[in-house]
mmCIF file of C-alpha atoms in Angstrom:
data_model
loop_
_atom_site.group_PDB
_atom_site.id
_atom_site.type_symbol
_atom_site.label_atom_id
_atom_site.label_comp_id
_atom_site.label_asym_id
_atom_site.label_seq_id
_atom_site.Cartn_x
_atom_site.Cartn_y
_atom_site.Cartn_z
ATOM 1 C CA UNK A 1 28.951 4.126 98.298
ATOM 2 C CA UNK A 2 30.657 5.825 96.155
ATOM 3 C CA UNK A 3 34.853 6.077 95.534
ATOM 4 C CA UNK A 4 35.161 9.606 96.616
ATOM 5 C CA UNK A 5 33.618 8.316 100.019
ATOM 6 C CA UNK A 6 36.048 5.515 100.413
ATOM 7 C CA UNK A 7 39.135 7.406 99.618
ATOM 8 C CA UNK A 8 37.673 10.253 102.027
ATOM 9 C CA UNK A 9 37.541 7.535 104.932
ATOM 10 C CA UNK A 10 40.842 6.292 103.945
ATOM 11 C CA UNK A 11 42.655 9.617 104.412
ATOM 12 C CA UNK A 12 40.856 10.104 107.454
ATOM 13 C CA UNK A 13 42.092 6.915 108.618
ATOM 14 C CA UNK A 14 45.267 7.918 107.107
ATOM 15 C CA UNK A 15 45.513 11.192 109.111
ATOM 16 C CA UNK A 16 44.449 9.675 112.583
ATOM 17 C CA UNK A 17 46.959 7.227 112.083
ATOM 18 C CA UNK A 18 49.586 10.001 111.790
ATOM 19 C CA UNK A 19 48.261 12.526 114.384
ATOM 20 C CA UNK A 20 47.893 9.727 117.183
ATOM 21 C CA UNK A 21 51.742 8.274 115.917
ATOM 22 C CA UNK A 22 50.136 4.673 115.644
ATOM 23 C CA UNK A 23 51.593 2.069 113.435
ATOM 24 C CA UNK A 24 51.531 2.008 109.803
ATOM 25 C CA UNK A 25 50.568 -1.617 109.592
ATOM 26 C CA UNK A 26 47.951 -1.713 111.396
ATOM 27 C CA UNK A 27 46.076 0.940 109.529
ATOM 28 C CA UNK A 28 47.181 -1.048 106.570
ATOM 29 C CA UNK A 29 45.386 -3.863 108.316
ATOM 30 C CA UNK A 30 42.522 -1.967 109.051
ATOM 31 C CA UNK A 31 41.993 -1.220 105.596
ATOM 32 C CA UNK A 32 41.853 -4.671 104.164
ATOM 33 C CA UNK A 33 39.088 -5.847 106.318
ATOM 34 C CA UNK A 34 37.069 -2.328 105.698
ATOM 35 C CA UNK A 35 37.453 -3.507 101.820
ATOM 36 C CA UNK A 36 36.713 -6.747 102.263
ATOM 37 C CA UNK A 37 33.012 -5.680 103.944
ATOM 38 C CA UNK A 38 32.710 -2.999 101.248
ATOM 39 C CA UNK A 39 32.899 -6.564 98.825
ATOM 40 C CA UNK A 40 30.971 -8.202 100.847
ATOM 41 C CA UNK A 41 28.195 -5.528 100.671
ATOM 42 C CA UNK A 42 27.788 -4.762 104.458
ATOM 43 C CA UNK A 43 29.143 -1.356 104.257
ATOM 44 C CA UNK A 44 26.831 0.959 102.316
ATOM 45 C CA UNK A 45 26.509 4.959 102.179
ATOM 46 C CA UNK A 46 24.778 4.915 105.343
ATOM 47 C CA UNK A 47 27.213 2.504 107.661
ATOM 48 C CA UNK A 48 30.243 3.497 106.186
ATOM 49 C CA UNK A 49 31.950 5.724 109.015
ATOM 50 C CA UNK A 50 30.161 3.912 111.616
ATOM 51 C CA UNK A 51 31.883 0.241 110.078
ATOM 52 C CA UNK A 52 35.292 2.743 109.221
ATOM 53 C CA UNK A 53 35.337 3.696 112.671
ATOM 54 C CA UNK A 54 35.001 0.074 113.882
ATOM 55 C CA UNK A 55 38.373 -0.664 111.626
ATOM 56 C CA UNK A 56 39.817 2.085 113.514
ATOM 57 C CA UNK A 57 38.539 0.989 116.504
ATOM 58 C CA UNK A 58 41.514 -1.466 117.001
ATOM 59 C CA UNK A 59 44.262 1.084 116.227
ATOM 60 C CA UNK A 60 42.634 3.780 118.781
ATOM 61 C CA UNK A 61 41.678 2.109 121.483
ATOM 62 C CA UNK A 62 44.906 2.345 123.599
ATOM 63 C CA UNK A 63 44.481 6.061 122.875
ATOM 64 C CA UNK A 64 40.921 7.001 122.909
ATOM 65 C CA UNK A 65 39.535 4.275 125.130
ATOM 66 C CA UNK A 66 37.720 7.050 127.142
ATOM 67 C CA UNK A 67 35.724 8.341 123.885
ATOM 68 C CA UNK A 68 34.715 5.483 121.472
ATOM 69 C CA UNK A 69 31.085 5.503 120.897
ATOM 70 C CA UNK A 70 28.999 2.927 122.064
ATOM 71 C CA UNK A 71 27.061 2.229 118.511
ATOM 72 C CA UNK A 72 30.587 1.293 117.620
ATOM 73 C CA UNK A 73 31.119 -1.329 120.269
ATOM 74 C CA UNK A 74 27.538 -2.148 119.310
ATOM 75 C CA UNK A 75 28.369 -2.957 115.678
ATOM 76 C CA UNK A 76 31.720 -4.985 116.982
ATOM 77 C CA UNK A 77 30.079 -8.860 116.373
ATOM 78 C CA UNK A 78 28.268 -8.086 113.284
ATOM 79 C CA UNK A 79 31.863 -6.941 111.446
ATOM 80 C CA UNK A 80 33.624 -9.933 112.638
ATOM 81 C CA UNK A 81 30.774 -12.200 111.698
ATOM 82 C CA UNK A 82 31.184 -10.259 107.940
ATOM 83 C CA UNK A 83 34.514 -11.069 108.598
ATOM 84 C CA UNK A 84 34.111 -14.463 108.618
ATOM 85 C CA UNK A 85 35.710 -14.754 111.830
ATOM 86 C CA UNK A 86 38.983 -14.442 110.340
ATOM 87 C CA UNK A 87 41.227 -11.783 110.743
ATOM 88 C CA UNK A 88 44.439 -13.507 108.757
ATOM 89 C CA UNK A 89 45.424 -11.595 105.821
ATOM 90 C CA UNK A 90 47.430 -12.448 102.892
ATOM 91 C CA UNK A 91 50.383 -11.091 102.373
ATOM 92 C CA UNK A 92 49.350 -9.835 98.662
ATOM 93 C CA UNK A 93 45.894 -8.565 99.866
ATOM 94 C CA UNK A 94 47.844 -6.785 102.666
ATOM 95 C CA UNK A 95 51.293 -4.824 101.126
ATOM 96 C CA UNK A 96 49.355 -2.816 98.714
ATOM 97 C CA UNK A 97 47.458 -1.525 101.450
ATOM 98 C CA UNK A 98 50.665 -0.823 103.213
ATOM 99 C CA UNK A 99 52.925 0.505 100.460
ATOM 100 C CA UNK A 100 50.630 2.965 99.350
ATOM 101 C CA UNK A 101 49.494 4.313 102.912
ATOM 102 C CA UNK A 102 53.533 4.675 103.280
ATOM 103 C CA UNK A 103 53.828 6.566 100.478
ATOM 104 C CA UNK A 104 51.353 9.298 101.428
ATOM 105 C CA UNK A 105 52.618 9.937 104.205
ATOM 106 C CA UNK A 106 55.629 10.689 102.932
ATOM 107 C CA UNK A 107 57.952 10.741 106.109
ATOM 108 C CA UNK A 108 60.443 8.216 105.148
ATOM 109 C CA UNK A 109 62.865 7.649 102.126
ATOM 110 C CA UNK A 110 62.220 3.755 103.057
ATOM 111 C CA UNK A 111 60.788 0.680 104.322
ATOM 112 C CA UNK A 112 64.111 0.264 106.333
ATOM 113 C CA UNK A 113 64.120 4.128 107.695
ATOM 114 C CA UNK A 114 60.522 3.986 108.861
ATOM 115 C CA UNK A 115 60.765 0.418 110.519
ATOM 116 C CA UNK A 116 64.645 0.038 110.857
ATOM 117 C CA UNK A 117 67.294 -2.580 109.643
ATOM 118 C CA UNK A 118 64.644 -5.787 109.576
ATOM 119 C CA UNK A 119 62.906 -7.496 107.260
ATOM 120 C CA UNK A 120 59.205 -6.367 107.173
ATOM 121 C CA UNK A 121 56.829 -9.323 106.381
ATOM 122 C CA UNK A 122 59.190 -11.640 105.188
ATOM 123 C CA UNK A 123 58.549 -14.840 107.267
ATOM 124 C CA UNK A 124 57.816 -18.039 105.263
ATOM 125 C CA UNK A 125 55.582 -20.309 107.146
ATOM 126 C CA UNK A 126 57.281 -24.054 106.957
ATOM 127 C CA UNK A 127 54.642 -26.910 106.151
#
């Protein structure tokens, strides 16, 4: 798998994300777990749109329910058992993800513009 491939399925991700107007975020989101299973070693040159398209599964479904390939619903427990089961992400694995997929898109001058006057991501948890 080489890097040209992942930033190829990234600004295809990128794009769908735009063209269906689907949330930022959760593209964001998307991302980190496709990276994490890239570190992981599950996705290789040969499962990397069908595991991409799994990522995007989540953000398209609403959308596209009518036309998501079976091998991708096939493929659904094997990327949550690379995922450890655990879909919580850090914020610092996370805002990267987000800041840069913001910035090439282009759109807005802001955080505040695109989302409005609240904080994004801000929460503490309390012990």
């Amino acid at each position: 798998l080489t890097l040209d491939q992942i930033r190829r399925l990234r600004t295809h991700m990128l794009r769908v994300t735009r063209e269906q107007d689907l949330e930022l975020s959760t593209a964001a989101l998307g991302w980190v777990y496709f990276e994490k299973l890239i570190w992981k070693g599950y996705v290789v040159k040969d499962n990397r749109k069908l595991i991409a398209g799994k990522m995007q599964w989540h953000i398209l479904y609403c959308c596209l329910s009518d036309t998501i390939e079976l091998s991708i619903l096939d493929q659904e427990f094997d990327v949550f058992a690379q995922l450890e089961f655990s879909l919580w992400v850090p914020r610092h694995e996370f805002m990267p993800h987000f800041a840069r997929m913001f910035e090439a898109i282009g759109l807005y001058r802001s955080y505040e513009d695109y989302l409005g006057n609240i904080e994004f991501y801000a929460c503490k948890l309390h012990a």
